[in-house]
Amino acid sequence: MSYYKIKSLIEKFPQVNLVSGSETPIDFLENLSRELGTEIYVKRDDLTGVAIGGNKVRKLEFLLGDALSKGCDTIITTGAIHSNHALETAGAAKKLGLDVVLVLRGEETATPKGNYLLDKLVGADIRIVNVSTGKETIPIMEKIAQELEINGKKPYIIPTGGATPIGTLGYIKCVLEIVKQEKELGVSFDYIVHATSSGGTQAGLALGFHLIKPTTEVLGIGVGDPRTEVIESVWELINSTAKLLKIEHSLTKEYLENHTIPGYGFGGYGKITKEVVDTIKYVGSLEGLILDPIYTGKAMYGTVDLLKKNIIPKGSTILFIHTGGMTSIFQYDDIIRKFL
Ligand code: 5PA
């Protein structure tokens, strides 16, 4: 399908401009490329603007566009206590003059630190709930929405990570941006590599490249969530987003099974090991680029390892998506210090 066809389909959806300067840079990582014997570039989606930046801002351009088009005035969302998504949503909602309620999974007694501290600084209404899964926060958000409605408010619920077809449009739009930047830079990426969790980033990139430039392989590196659940949610998002766009696609679940890479979760979400800290130091000392310990540090470990194992062949041109999350360094500083 042509670039312009996808562009015109996406433009029909309500959206707000949140990404600073409307696109994020792509930088060549010269020292890392020399070390790894390949051409590796980074897409600076950590610089999307709004709070501390990150991949959620792209999804929020469409999600908040949808909320505003429906006349909503209060955004409700959820995540772990240090969720990047929750902070980005709070920052973006505030910027647009909307109220925001964050339902965060954690302990009432948690010390405000990292993103939880920043959530307070952007003035979010924070409700800490002692539940362990994202699913359990759905009825809690629905109840808050009902209460708000009784008080004359118009709430809009965004699920974990903004993982909806509307949110996924943000990463299809990002594919258009990358393809345009490829032309400007005179490169063609063989591989796109990124951290995957709630699935919208991977669904948007995989569907977008499949439609616009199918020779590019999109690899989602699992960062600790159960792999089968990630594949299920990415698959569901791909199909529901294609339906929303009223288009056919020939991506298969088998493609996702081969492109959702296991083995780099290091014990699960929020677990940080020496290998992850070493990777952050390695990239930091070669490029002055700071990765985070929960998502991008693990995804970069995976990228380097896939190159070592020749699963990504040496000499390939790779675009690593820096999806943000840097503040978790300050959340997990005690653990990180142990591995310095
Ligand atoms: C997150 C997710 P997806 O959720 O789109 O798969 O993105 C994965 C991802 N990088 C990658 C960073 C920095 C992320 O924060 N974060 C979640 C959050 O609540 O912050 C959704 C889990």
mmCIF file of C-alpha atoms and ligand atoms in Angstrom:
data_model
loop_
_atom_site.group_PDB
_atom_site.id
_atom_site.type_symbol
_atom_site.label_atom_id
_atom_site.label_comp_id
_atom_site.label_asym_id
_atom_site.label_seq_id
_atom_site.Cartn_x
_atom_site.Cartn_y
_atom_site.Cartn_z
ATOM 1 C CA MET A 1 0.000 0.000 0.000
ATOM 2 C CA SER A 2 1.393 3.413 -0.812
ATOM 3 C CA TYR A 3 2.859 5.824 1.719
ATOM 4 C CA TYR A 4 0.293 8.451 0.683
ATOM 5 C CA LYS A 5 -2.661 6.083 0.998
ATOM 6 C CA ILE A 6 -1.703 5.229 4.609
ATOM 7 C CA LYS A 7 -1.012 8.908 5.319
ATOM 8 C CA SER A 8 -4.472 9.922 4.098
ATOM 9 C CA LEU A 9 -6.130 7.114 6.101
ATOM 10 C CA ILE A 10 -4.373 8.202 9.298
ATOM 11 C CA GLU A 11 -5.118 11.905 8.755
ATOM 12 C CA LYS A 12 -8.865 11.192 9.039
ATOM 13 C CA PHE A 13 -8.527 10.453 12.765
ATOM 14 C CA PRO A 14 -8.709 13.249 15.331
ATOM 15 C CA GLN A 15 -5.267 13.996 16.756
ATOM 16 C CA VAL A 16 -3.409 16.595 18.757
ATOM 17 C CA ASN A 17 0.174 17.638 18.190
ATOM 18 C CA LEU A 18 2.259 16.653 21.193
ATOM 19 C CA VAL A 19 5.600 15.523 19.690
ATOM 20 C CA SER A 20 8.031 18.448 20.014
ATOM 21 C CA GLY A 21 8.967 19.815 16.609
ATOM 22 C CA SER A 22 6.509 17.250 15.129
ATOM 23 C CA GLU A 23 9.208 14.567 14.549
ATOM 24 C CA THR A 24 11.999 12.983 16.603
ATOM 25 C CA PRO A 25 15.585 12.805 15.295
ATOM 26 C CA ILE A 26 17.355 9.710 13.988
ATOM 27 C CA ASP A 27 21.036 9.703 14.999
ATOM 28 C CA PHE A 28 23.837 7.473 13.736
ATOM 29 C CA LEU A 29 25.633 5.695 16.608
ATOM 30 C CA GLU A 30 29.095 5.779 15.107
ATOM 31 C CA ASN A 31 31.121 4.327 17.993
ATOM 32 C CA LEU A 32 28.637 1.575 18.757
ATOM 33 C CA SER A 33 28.420 0.709 15.040
ATOM 34 C CA ARG A 34 32.203 0.387 14.844
ATOM 35 C CA GLU A 35 32.232 -1.881 17.918
ATOM 36 C CA LEU A 36 29.417 -4.076 16.642
ATOM 37 C CA GLY A 37 30.465 -4.257 12.986
ATOM 38 C CA THR A 38 27.126 -3.001 11.788
ATOM 39 C CA GLU A 39 25.307 0.276 11.095
ATOM 40 C CA ILE A 40 23.200 1.171 14.080
ATOM 41 C CA TYR A 41 21.010 4.249 14.337
ATOM 42 C CA VAL A 42 18.728 5.408 17.133
ATOM 43 C CA LYS A 43 15.267 6.931 16.793
ATOM 44 C CA ARG A 44 15.062 9.384 19.693
ATOM 45 C CA ASP A 45 11.506 8.720 20.802
ATOM 46 C CA ASP A 46 12.759 9.491 24.298
ATOM 47 C CA LEU A 47 12.724 13.111 23.077
ATOM 48 C CA THR A 48 9.057 13.296 22.142
ATOM 49 C CA GLY A 49 8.542 16.165 24.594
ATOM 50 C CA VAL A 50 5.807 16.245 27.312
ATOM 51 C CA ALA A 51 7.022 15.365 30.829
ATOM 52 C CA ILE A 52 10.094 13.179 30.263
ATOM 53 C CA GLY A 53 9.181 12.035 26.734
ATOM 54 C CA GLY A 54 8.790 8.484 25.456
ATOM 55 C CA ASN A 55 6.791 6.257 23.137
ATOM 56 C CA LYS A 56 3.449 6.907 24.833
ATOM 57 C CA VAL A 57 3.344 10.468 23.530
ATOM 58 C CA ARG A 58 2.763 9.145 19.982
ATOM 59 C CA LYS A 59 -0.195 7.050 21.112
ATOM 60 C CA LEU A 60 -1.529 9.970 23.151
ATOM 61 C CA GLU A 61 -1.628 12.227 20.077
ATOM 62 C CA PHE A 62 -4.463 10.030 18.804
ATOM 63 C CA LEU A 63 -5.991 8.969 22.133
ATOM 64 C CA LEU A 64 -6.305 12.512 23.443
ATOM 65 C CA GLY A 65 -7.422 13.697 19.991
ATOM 66 C CA ASP A 66 -10.216 11.120 20.246
ATOM 67 C CA ALA A 67 -11.055 12.193 23.825
ATOM 68 C CA LEU A 68 -11.297 15.862 22.832
ATOM 69 C CA SER A 69 -13.393 15.066 19.752
ATOM 70 C CA LYS A 70 -15.852 13.302 22.076
ATOM 71 C CA GLY A 71 -15.999 16.314 24.400
ATOM 72 C CA CYS A 72 -14.299 14.496 27.307
ATOM 73 C CA ASP A 73 -12.780 16.565 30.088
ATOM 74 C CA THR A 74 -11.128 13.999 32.394
ATOM 75 C CA ILE A 75 -8.644 11.298 31.428
ATOM 76 C CA ILE A 76 -8.375 8.158 33.539
ATOM 77 C CA THR A 77 -5.496 5.748 33.017
ATOM 78 C CA THR A 78 -3.450 3.135 34.798
ATOM 79 C CA GLY A 79 -0.070 1.485 35.182
ATOM 80 C CA ALA A 80 2.470 0.294 37.696
ATOM 81 C CA ILE A 81 3.417 2.909 40.294
ATOM 82 C CA HIS A 82 6.382 4.039 38.176
ATOM 83 C CA SER A 83 4.558 3.753 34.856
ATOM 84 C CA ASN A 84 6.017 5.921 32.105
ATOM 85 C CA HIS A 85 2.664 5.761 30.354
ATOM 86 C CA ALA A 86 0.850 7.185 33.385
ATOM 87 C CA LEU A 87 3.256 10.117 33.689
ATOM 88 C CA GLU A 88 3.135 10.875 29.954
ATOM 89 C CA THR A 89 -0.662 10.755 30.005
ATOM 90 C CA ALA A 90 -0.818 13.050 33.020
ATOM 91 C CA GLY A 91 1.588 15.546 31.430
ATOM 92 C CA ALA A 92 -0.165 15.530 28.055
ATOM 93 C CA ALA A 93 -3.646 15.811 29.591
ATOM 94 C CA LYS A 94 -2.567 18.750 31.735
ATOM 95 C CA LYS A 95 -0.987 20.464 28.733
ATOM 96 C CA LEU A 96 -4.347 20.218 26.965
ATOM 97 C CA GLY A 97 -6.243 21.562 29.969
ATOM 98 C CA LEU A 98 -7.826 18.218 30.892
ATOM 99 C CA ASP A 99 -8.141 16.686 34.370
ATOM 100 C CA VAL A 100 -6.379 13.388 34.935
ATOM 101 C CA VAL A 101 -6.846 10.503 37.357
ATOM 102 C CA LEU A 102 -4.045 7.908 37.606
ATOM 103 C CA VAL A 103 -4.880 4.485 39.029
ATOM 104 C CA LEU A 104 -1.448 3.193 39.981
ATOM 105 C CA ARG A 105 -0.679 -0.341 41.129
ATOM 106 C CA GLY A 106 1.446 -0.240 44.259
ATOM 107 C CA GLU A 107 1.596 0.280 48.002
ATOM 108 C CA GLU A 108 -0.054 3.291 49.678
ATOM 109 C CA THR A 109 3.163 3.742 51.646
ATOM 110 C CA ALA A 110 5.450 3.941 48.572
ATOM 111 C CA THR A 111 7.871 6.870 48.756
ATOM 112 C CA PRO A 112 7.257 9.343 45.933
ATOM 113 C CA LYS A 113 10.319 8.843 43.741
ATOM 114 C CA GLY A 114 10.994 8.571 40.006
ATOM 115 C CA ASN A 115 7.811 8.886 37.936
ATOM 116 C CA TYR A 116 5.541 8.677 40.983
ATOM 117 C CA LEU A 117 7.171 11.885 42.223
ATOM 118 C CA LEU A 118 6.811 13.484 38.784
ATOM 119 C CA ASP A 119 3.114 12.477 38.683
ATOM 120 C CA LYS A 120 2.688 14.618 41.776
ATOM 121 C CA LEU A 121 4.621 17.471 40.206
ATOM 122 C CA VAL A 122 2.300 17.572 37.190
ATOM 123 C CA GLY A 123 -0.669 17.671 39.551
ATOM 124 C CA ALA A 124 -2.329 14.342 38.711
ATOM 125 C CA ASP A 125 -5.091 12.989 40.941
ATOM 126 C CA ILE A 126 -3.366 9.770 42.056
ATOM 127 C CA ARG A 127 -5.188 6.696 43.398
ATOM 128 C CA ILE A 128 -2.844 3.957 44.592
ATOM 129 C CA VAL A 129 -4.455 0.520 44.420
ATOM 130 C CA ASN A 130 -3.019 -2.615 45.917
ATOM 131 C CA VAL A 131 -3.664 -4.999 42.991
ATOM 132 C CA SER A 132 -1.086 -6.919 41.005
ATOM 133 C CA THR A 133 -2.395 -6.982 37.419
ATOM 134 C CA GLY A 134 -3.479 -4.416 34.861
ATOM 135 C CA LYS A 135 -6.778 -6.318 34.356
ATOM 136 C CA GLU A 136 -7.775 -5.685 37.964
ATOM 137 C CA THR A 137 -7.588 -1.924 37.458
ATOM 138 C CA ILE A 138 -10.267 -1.963 34.705
ATOM 139 C CA PRO A 139 -13.303 -2.159 37.068
ATOM 140 C CA ILE A 140 -11.622 0.375 39.364
ATOM 141 C CA MET A 141 -11.254 2.853 36.471
ATOM 142 C CA GLU A 142 -14.859 2.178 35.409
ATOM 143 C CA LYS A 143 -16.103 2.926 38.912
ATOM 144 C CA ILE A 144 -14.145 6.201 39.006
ATOM 145 C CA ALA A 145 -15.629 7.086 35.598
ATOM 146 C CA GLN A 146 -19.160 6.463 36.912
ATOM 147 C CA GLU A 147 -18.516 8.678 39.937
ATOM 148 C CA LEU A 148 -17.155 11.439 37.716
ATOM 149 C CA GLU A 149 -20.206 11.202 35.448
ATOM 150 C CA ILE A 150 -22.528 11.593 38.439
ATOM 151 C CA ASN A 151 -20.626 14.824 39.161
ATOM 152 C CA GLY A 152 -21.224 16.095 35.629
ATOM 153 C CA LYS A 153 -17.772 15.217 34.231
ATOM 154 C CA LYS A 154 -17.074 13.452 30.924
ATOM 155 C CA PRO A 155 -14.353 10.854 31.533
ATOM 156 C CA TYR A 156 -12.257 8.998 28.944
ATOM 157 C CA ILE A 157 -10.529 5.766 29.991
ATOM 158 C CA ILE A 158 -7.160 4.820 28.480
ATOM 159 C CA PRO A 159 -6.102 1.229 29.242
ATOM 160 C CA THR A 160 -2.581 0.132 30.253
ATOM 161 C CA GLY A 161 0.068 1.541 27.922
ATOM 162 C CA GLY A 162 -2.540 3.134 25.632
ATOM 163 C CA ALA A 163 -2.802 -0.269 23.961
ATOM 164 C CA THR A 164 -5.875 0.349 21.796
ATOM 165 C CA PRO A 165 -6.337 0.552 18.001
ATOM 166 C CA ILE A 166 -6.545 4.368 18.256
ATOM 167 C CA GLY A 167 -3.274 4.467 20.237
ATOM 168 C CA THR A 168 -1.635 2.092 17.756
ATOM 169 C CA LEU A 169 -2.191 4.672 14.985
ATOM 170 C CA GLY A 170 0.584 6.684 16.674
ATOM 171 C CA TYR A 171 3.181 4.095 15.691
ATOM 172 C CA ILE A 172 1.793 3.672 12.176
ATOM 173 C CA LYS A 173 2.290 7.426 11.833
ATOM 174 C CA CYS A 174 5.820 6.907 13.194
ATOM 175 C CA VAL A 175 6.490 4.452 10.332
ATOM 176 C CA LEU A 176 5.612 7.224 7.857
ATOM 177 C CA GLU A 177 8.060 9.477 9.703
ATOM 178 C CA ILE A 178 10.846 6.850 9.624
ATOM 179 C CA VAL A 179 10.336 6.116 5.915
ATOM 180 C CA LYS A 180 10.526 9.859 5.160
ATOM 181 C CA GLN A 181 13.687 10.189 7.285
ATOM 182 C CA GLU A 182 15.268 7.184 5.523
ATOM 183 C CA LYS A 183 15.009 9.138 2.260
ATOM 184 C CA GLU A 184 16.436 12.287 3.834
ATOM 185 C CA LEU A 185 19.349 10.366 5.394
ATOM 186 C CA GLY A 186 19.936 8.159 2.351
ATOM 187 C CA VAL A 187 19.634 4.905 4.346
ATOM 188 C CA SER A 188 17.331 1.921 4.319
ATOM 189 C CA PHE A 189 16.771 0.086 7.601
ATOM 190 C CA ASP A 190 16.873 -3.705 7.457
ATOM 191 C CA TYR A 191 15.783 -4.068 11.075
ATOM 192 C CA ILE A 192 13.794 -1.987 13.543
ATOM 193 C CA VAL A 193 14.400 -3.115 17.127
ATOM 194 C CA HIS A 194 12.462 -1.949 20.197
ATOM 195 C CA ALA A 195 11.243 -2.977 23.646
ATOM 196 C CA THR A 196 7.742 -4.470 23.701
ATOM 197 C CA SER A 197 5.291 -4.761 26.567
ATOM 198 C CA SER A 198 1.628 -3.722 26.258
ATOM 199 C CA GLY A 199 1.962 -4.120 22.495
ATOM 200 C CA GLY A 200 0.913 -0.888 20.743
ATOM 201 C CA THR A 201 4.410 0.120 19.689
ATOM 202 C CA GLN A 202 5.096 -3.272 18.126
ATOM 203 C CA ALA A 203 1.633 -3.532 16.541
ATOM 204 C CA GLY A 204 1.953 -0.086 14.913
ATOM 205 C CA LEU A 205 5.514 -0.633 13.691
ATOM 206 C CA ALA A 206 4.867 -4.182 12.441
ATOM 207 C CA LEU A 207 1.630 -3.291 10.640
ATOM 208 C CA GLY A 208 3.013 0.007 9.322
ATOM 209 C CA PHE A 209 6.184 -1.506 7.865
ATOM 210 C CA HIS A 210 4.271 -4.509 6.530
ATOM 211 C CA LEU A 211 1.987 -2.125 4.611
ATOM 212 C CA ILE A 212 4.530 0.484 3.507
ATOM 213 C CA LYS A 213 7.954 -1.208 3.369
ATOM 214 C CA PRO A 214 7.676 -4.960 4.009
ATOM 215 C CA THR A 215 11.404 -5.622 3.489
ATOM 216 C CA THR A 216 12.089 -4.064 6.914
ATOM 217 C CA GLU A 217 11.901 -6.578 9.772
ATOM 218 C CA VAL A 218 10.415 -5.322 13.047
ATOM 219 C CA LEU A 219 11.768 -7.091 16.139
ATOM 220 C CA GLY A 220 10.028 -6.587 19.487
ATOM 221 C CA ILE A 221 12.282 -7.517 22.386
ATOM 222 C CA GLY A 222 10.224 -8.878 25.296
ATOM 223 C CA VAL A 223 11.229 -7.101 28.498
ATOM 224 C CA GLY A 224 9.735 -9.539 30.948
ATOM 225 C CA ASP A 225 5.978 -9.735 30.438
ATOM 226 C CA PRO A 226 4.722 -13.260 29.566
ATOM 227 C CA ARG A 227 5.617 -13.687 25.875
ATOM 228 C CA THR A 228 2.372 -15.430 24.902
ATOM 229 C CA GLU A 229 0.382 -12.534 26.381
ATOM 230 C CA VAL A 230 2.480 -9.988 24.451
ATOM 231 C CA ILE A 231 1.989 -11.897 21.179
ATOM 232 C CA GLU A 232 -1.774 -12.191 21.832
ATOM 233 C CA SER A 233 -2.142 -8.475 22.518
ATOM 234 C CA VAL A 234 0.026 -7.398 19.549
ATOM 235 C CA TRP A 235 -1.944 -9.732 17.254
ATOM 236 C CA GLU A 236 -5.257 -8.451 18.553
ATOM 237 C CA LEU A 237 -4.084 -4.833 18.108
ATOM 238 C CA ILE A 238 -2.870 -5.451 14.557
ATOM 239 C CA ASN A 239 -6.244 -6.876 13.557
ATOM 240 C CA SER A 240 -8.353 -4.287 15.354
ATOM 241 C CA THR A 241 -6.230 -1.424 13.985
ATOM 242 C CA ALA A 242 -6.503 -2.771 10.421
ATOM 243 C CA LYS A 243 -10.278 -2.965 10.949
ATOM 244 C CA LEU A 244 -10.341 0.618 12.233
ATOM 245 C CA LEU A 245 -8.455 1.707 9.085
ATOM 246 C CA LYS A 246 -10.747 -0.505 6.955
ATOM 247 C CA ILE A 247 -7.787 -2.253 5.332
ATOM 248 C CA GLU A 248 -6.713 -5.848 4.722
ATOM 249 C CA HIS A 249 -3.303 -7.150 5.773
ATOM 250 C CA SER A 250 -1.439 -10.403 5.300
ATOM 251 C CA LEU A 251 0.670 -10.364 8.465
ATOM 252 C CA THR A 252 0.430 -13.670 10.313
ATOM 253 C CA LYS A 253 0.613 -14.732 13.926
ATOM 254 C CA GLU A 254 3.595 -16.834 12.903
ATOM 255 C CA TYR A 255 5.404 -13.606 11.876
ATOM 256 C CA LEU A 256 4.811 -12.257 15.384
ATOM 257 C CA GLU A 257 6.022 -15.493 16.961
ATOM 258 C CA ASN A 258 9.262 -15.164 14.998
ATOM 259 C CA HIS A 259 9.611 -11.437 15.630
ATOM 260 C CA THR A 260 8.761 -11.241 19.355
ATOM 261 C CA ILE A 261 12.100 -12.117 20.832
ATOM 262 C CA PRO A 262 12.308 -13.975 24.154
ATOM 263 C CA GLY A 263 15.288 -14.372 26.451
ATOM 264 C CA TYR A 264 16.000 -10.772 27.435
ATOM 265 C CA GLY A 265 13.513 -10.216 30.269
ATOM 266 C CA PHE A 266 16.103 -10.939 32.972
ATOM 267 C CA GLY A 267 13.584 -12.347 35.448
ATOM 268 C CA GLY A 268 10.614 -10.142 34.575
ATOM 269 C CA TYR A 269 9.248 -6.615 34.609
ATOM 270 C CA GLY A 270 11.216 -4.388 36.961
ATOM 271 C CA LYS A 271 13.992 -6.961 37.544
ATOM 272 C CA ILE A 272 17.418 -5.449 36.954
ATOM 273 C CA THR A 273 20.564 -7.519 36.618
ATOM 274 C CA LYS A 274 24.242 -6.735 36.118
ATOM 275 C CA GLU A 275 23.975 -7.473 32.364
ATOM 276 C CA VAL A 276 21.350 -4.733 31.975
ATOM 277 C CA VAL A 277 23.389 -2.174 33.933
ATOM 278 C CA ASP A 278 26.519 -3.152 31.974
ATOM 279 C CA THR A 279 24.623 -2.527 28.727
ATOM 280 C CA ILE A 280 23.520 0.923 29.938
ATOM 281 C CA LYS A 281 27.150 1.708 30.842
ATOM 282 C CA TYR A 282 28.431 0.311 27.536
ATOM 283 C CA VAL A 283 26.145 2.503 25.423
ATOM 284 C CA GLY A 284 26.499 5.475 27.792
ATOM 285 C CA SER A 285 30.279 5.397 27.626
ATOM 286 C CA LEU A 286 30.405 4.910 23.850
ATOM 287 C CA GLU A 287 27.684 7.314 22.798
ATOM 288 C CA GLY A 288 26.629 9.458 25.782
ATOM 289 C CA LEU A 289 23.181 7.973 25.246
ATOM 290 C CA ILE A 290 21.281 7.025 28.400
ATOM 291 C CA LEU A 291 19.079 3.925 28.264
ATOM 292 C CA ASP A 292 16.696 2.822 31.012
ATOM 293 C CA PRO A 293 16.936 -0.385 33.073
ATOM 294 C CA ILE A 294 13.349 -1.628 32.517
ATOM 295 C CA TYR A 295 12.852 -1.378 28.758
ATOM 296 C CA THR A 296 15.534 0.066 26.500
ATOM 297 C CA GLY A 297 18.530 -1.382 28.423
ATOM 298 C CA LYS A 298 17.078 -4.868 27.982
ATOM 299 C CA ALA A 299 16.146 -4.214 24.341
ATOM 300 C CA MET A 300 19.699 -3.014 23.614
ATOM 301 C CA TYR A 301 21.195 -6.047 25.380
ATOM 302 C CA GLY A 302 18.999 -8.144 23.072
ATOM 303 C CA THR A 303 20.090 -6.190 19.964
ATOM 304 C CA VAL A 304 23.792 -6.693 20.750
ATOM 305 C CA ASP A 305 23.237 -10.375 21.551
ATOM 306 C CA LEU A 306 21.245 -11.008 18.342
ATOM 307 C CA LEU A 307 24.154 -9.481 16.413
ATOM 308 C CA LYS A 308 26.684 -11.645 18.277
ATOM 309 C CA LYS A 309 24.616 -14.729 17.466
ATOM 310 C CA ASN A 310 24.323 -13.592 13.844
ATOM 311 C CA ILE A 311 20.524 -13.748 14.096
ATOM 312 C CA ILE A 312 20.741 -10.125 12.979
ATOM 313 C CA PRO A 313 23.502 -10.523 10.358
ATOM 314 C CA LYS A 314 26.602 -8.310 10.773
ATOM 315 C CA GLY A 315 26.564 -5.413 8.290
ATOM 316 C CA SER A 316 22.800 -4.939 8.650
ATOM 317 C CA THR A 317 21.414 -1.441 9.012
ATOM 318 C CA ILE A 318 19.496 -1.283 12.271
ATOM 319 C CA LEU A 319 17.227 1.356 13.756
ATOM 320 C CA PHE A 320 16.929 1.040 17.525
ATOM 321 C CA ILE A 321 13.845 2.820 18.875
ATOM 322 C CA HIS A 322 14.661 4.590 22.132
ATOM 323 C CA THR A 323 11.224 4.431 23.733
ATOM 324 C CA GLY A 324 12.158 6.518 26.802
ATOM 325 C CA GLY A 325 11.784 5.618 30.479
ATOM 326 C CA MET A 326 15.043 7.137 31.683
ATOM 327 C CA THR A 327 13.654 8.221 35.071
ATOM 328 C CA SER A 328 13.508 4.614 36.259
ATOM 329 C CA ILE A 329 17.275 4.967 36.791
ATOM 330 C CA PHE A 330 16.407 7.195 39.750
ATOM 331 C CA GLN A 331 13.696 4.850 40.909
ATOM 332 C CA TYR A 332 16.043 1.862 40.955
ATOM 333 C CA ASP A 333 19.228 3.753 41.862
ATOM 334 C CA ASP A 334 19.969 1.428 44.846
ATOM 335 C CA ILE A 335 20.050 -1.664 42.612
ATOM 336 C CA ILE A 336 21.961 0.087 39.825
ATOM 337 C CA ARG A 337 24.636 1.324 42.244
ATOM 338 C CA LYS A 338 25.348 -2.276 43.296
ATOM 339 C CA PHE A 339 26.375 -3.138 39.732
ATOM 340 C CA LEU A 340 28.488 -0.091 38.946
HETATM 341 C C1 5PA B 1 7.096 0.886 27.516
HETATM 342 C C2 5PA B 1 5.772 0.507 28.083
HETATM 343 P P1 5PA B 1 4.444 -0.867 24.540
HETATM 344 O O1 5PA B 1 3.685 -0.828 25.824
HETATM 345 O O2 5PA B 1 3.862 -0.082 23.466
HETATM 346 O O3 5PA B 1 4.725 -2.294 24.158
HETATM 347 O O4 5PA B 1 5.841 -0.196 24.842
HETATM 348 C C3 5PA B 1 6.796 -0.815 25.643
HETATM 349 C C4 5PA B 1 7.594 0.214 26.380
HETATM 350 N N1 5PA B 1 9.601 1.481 26.469
HETATM 351 C C5 5PA B 1 8.859 0.530 25.891
HETATM 352 C C6 5PA B 1 9.179 2.162 27.537
HETATM 353 C C7 5PA B 1 10.070 3.192 28.128
HETATM 354 C C8 5PA B 1 7.918 1.895 28.099
HETATM 355 O O5 5PA B 1 7.505 2.597 29.169
HETATM 356 N N2 5PA B 1 5.372 1.076 29.297
HETATM 357 C C9 5PA B 1 4.168 0.753 29.989
HETATM 358 C C10 5PA B 1 3.971 1.814 31.087
HETATM 359 O O6 5PA B 1 3.004 1.695 31.858
HETATM 360 O O7 5PA B 1 4.773 2.731 31.157
HETATM 361 C C11 5PA B 1 3.023 0.277 29.315
HETATM 362 C C12 5PA B 1 3.754 -0.587 30.215
#
